[in-house]
mmCIF file of C-alpha atoms in Angstrom:
data_model
loop_
_atom_site.group_PDB
_atom_site.id
_atom_site.type_symbol
_atom_site.label_atom_id
_atom_site.label_comp_id
_atom_site.label_asym_id
_atom_site.label_seq_id
_atom_site.Cartn_x
_atom_site.Cartn_y
_atom_site.Cartn_z
ATOM 1 C CA MET A 1 -13.183 5.716 -0.504
ATOM 2 C CA SER A 2 -15.975 7.049 1.684
ATOM 3 C CA ALA A 3 -15.559 10.080 3.891
ATOM 4 C CA GLY A 4 -14.178 9.433 7.332
ATOM 5 C CA ILE A 5 -10.975 9.352 9.274
ATOM 6 C CA THR A 6 -8.099 8.078 7.181
ATOM 7 C CA SER A 7 -4.541 7.072 7.896
ATOM 8 C CA THR A 8 -1.584 7.192 5.562
ATOM 9 C CA ILE A 9 1.123 4.561 5.294
ATOM 10 C CA ARG A 10 4.316 5.622 3.552
ATOM 11 C CA LEU A 11 6.804 3.172 2.085
ATOM 12 C CA ALA A 12 10.221 4.163 0.772
ATOM 13 C CA ILE A 13 10.557 2.902 -2.795
ATOM 14 C CA ARG A 14 14.246 2.146 -2.251
ATOM 15 C CA THR A 15 13.345 -0.391 0.463
ATOM 16 C CA LEU A 16 10.940 -2.451 -1.662
ATOM 17 C CA PRO A 17 11.742 -6.182 -1.651
ATOM 18 C CA GLU A 18 13.492 -7.601 -4.719
ATOM 19 C CA ASN A 19 10.273 -9.177 -6.049
ATOM 20 C CA PHE A 20 8.878 -5.674 -6.718
ATOM 21 C CA ASP A 21 10.239 -4.028 -9.877
ATOM 22 C CA ARG A 22 11.076 -0.456 -8.867
ATOM 23 C CA SER A 23 11.197 0.581 -12.527
ATOM 24 C CA ARG A 24 7.490 -0.316 -12.893
ATOM 25 C CA ILE A 25 6.068 1.623 -9.971
ATOM 26 C CA ILE A 26 2.535 1.767 -11.448
ATOM 27 C CA ALA A 27 2.468 -2.045 -11.508
ATOM 28 C CA VAL A 28 3.747 -2.095 -7.914
ATOM 29 C CA ILE A 29 0.960 0.253 -6.805
ATOM 30 C CA GLU A 30 -1.665 -1.807 -8.635
ATOM 31 C CA THR A 31 -0.365 -4.994 -6.995
ATOM 32 C CA ILE A 32 -0.469 -3.415 -3.537
ATOM 33 C CA GLU A 33 -4.008 -2.089 -4.069
ATOM 34 C CA GLN A 34 -5.187 -5.473 -5.394
ATOM 35 C CA GLU A 35 -3.667 -7.410 -2.487
ATOM 36 C CA LEU A 36 -5.202 -4.998 0.004
ATOM 37 C CA TYR A 37 -8.588 -5.301 -1.721
ATOM 38 C CA GLU A 38 -8.398 -9.104 -1.636
ATOM 39 C CA GLY A 39 -7.566 -8.809 2.071
ATOM 40 C CA GLY A 40 -10.753 -6.797 2.633
ATOM 41 C CA VAL A 41 -8.995 -3.433 2.859
ATOM 42 C CA TYR A 42 -10.171 -0.605 0.635
ATOM 43 C CA ALA A 43 -7.221 1.667 -0.048
ATOM 44 C CA SER A 44 -5.766 4.011 -2.599
ATOM 45 C CA ALA A 45 -2.074 4.217 -3.372
ATOM 46 C CA THR A 46 -0.011 6.883 -5.075
ATOM 47 C CA ALA A 47 3.693 7.409 -5.559
ATOM 48 C CA ASP A 48 6.226 10.093 -6.157
ATOM 49 C CA SER A 49 9.878 9.506 -6.999
ATOM 50 C CA MET A 50 10.772 8.405 -3.465
ATOM 51 C CA THR A 51 7.674 7.175 -1.654
ATOM 52 C CA ILE A 52 4.559 5.062 -2.055
ATOM 53 C CA GLU A 53 1.672 6.518 -0.075
ATOM 54 C CA ILE A 54 -1.239 4.268 0.871
ATOM 55 C CA THR A 55 -4.404 5.845 2.267
ATOM 56 C CA VAL A 56 -6.807 3.644 4.228
ATOM 57 C CA GLN A 57 -9.743 4.150 6.541
ATOM 58 C CA THR A 58 -8.293 4.198 10.044
ATOM 59 C CA ASP A 59 -10.570 1.350 11.120
ATOM 60 C CA GLN A 60 -8.919 -0.802 8.414
ATOM 61 C CA LEU A 61 -5.365 0.041 9.465
ATOM 62 C CA LEU A 62 -4.766 -3.285 11.217
ATOM 63 C CA GLY A 63 -5.938 -5.227 8.165
ATOM 64 C CA ALA A 64 -3.710 -3.121 5.926
ATOM 65 C CA ALA A 65 -0.720 -3.770 8.174
ATOM 66 C CA LYS A 66 -1.392 -7.515 8.024
ATOM 67 C CA VAL A 67 -1.520 -7.549 4.211
ATOM 68 C CA LEU A 68 1.550 -5.328 3.864
ATOM 69 C CA SER A 69 3.422 -7.555 6.295
ATOM 70 C CA GLU A 70 2.505 -10.638 4.251
ATOM 71 C CA LEU A 71 3.908 -8.840 1.186
ATOM 72 C CA GLU A 72 7.080 -8.126 3.211
ATOM 73 C CA LEU A 73 6.596 -4.393 2.738
ATOM 74 C CA ILE A 74 6.586 -3.671 6.477
#
């Protein structure tokens, strides 16, 4: 991701929809990153035991929200 102003989106793992396997969080992160990429949003995602954190360029925040909404994550 290039330098610039970024925004962070945090998702609680416990609130993931049923179609996301919480026991395979790496696969969940990869799916989210891939869907964002296909939606034209360049993002990086990480997770700890409670939260998925998605970092995007602030000017791509609206696009990220659209993709995450389509995935029923927000």
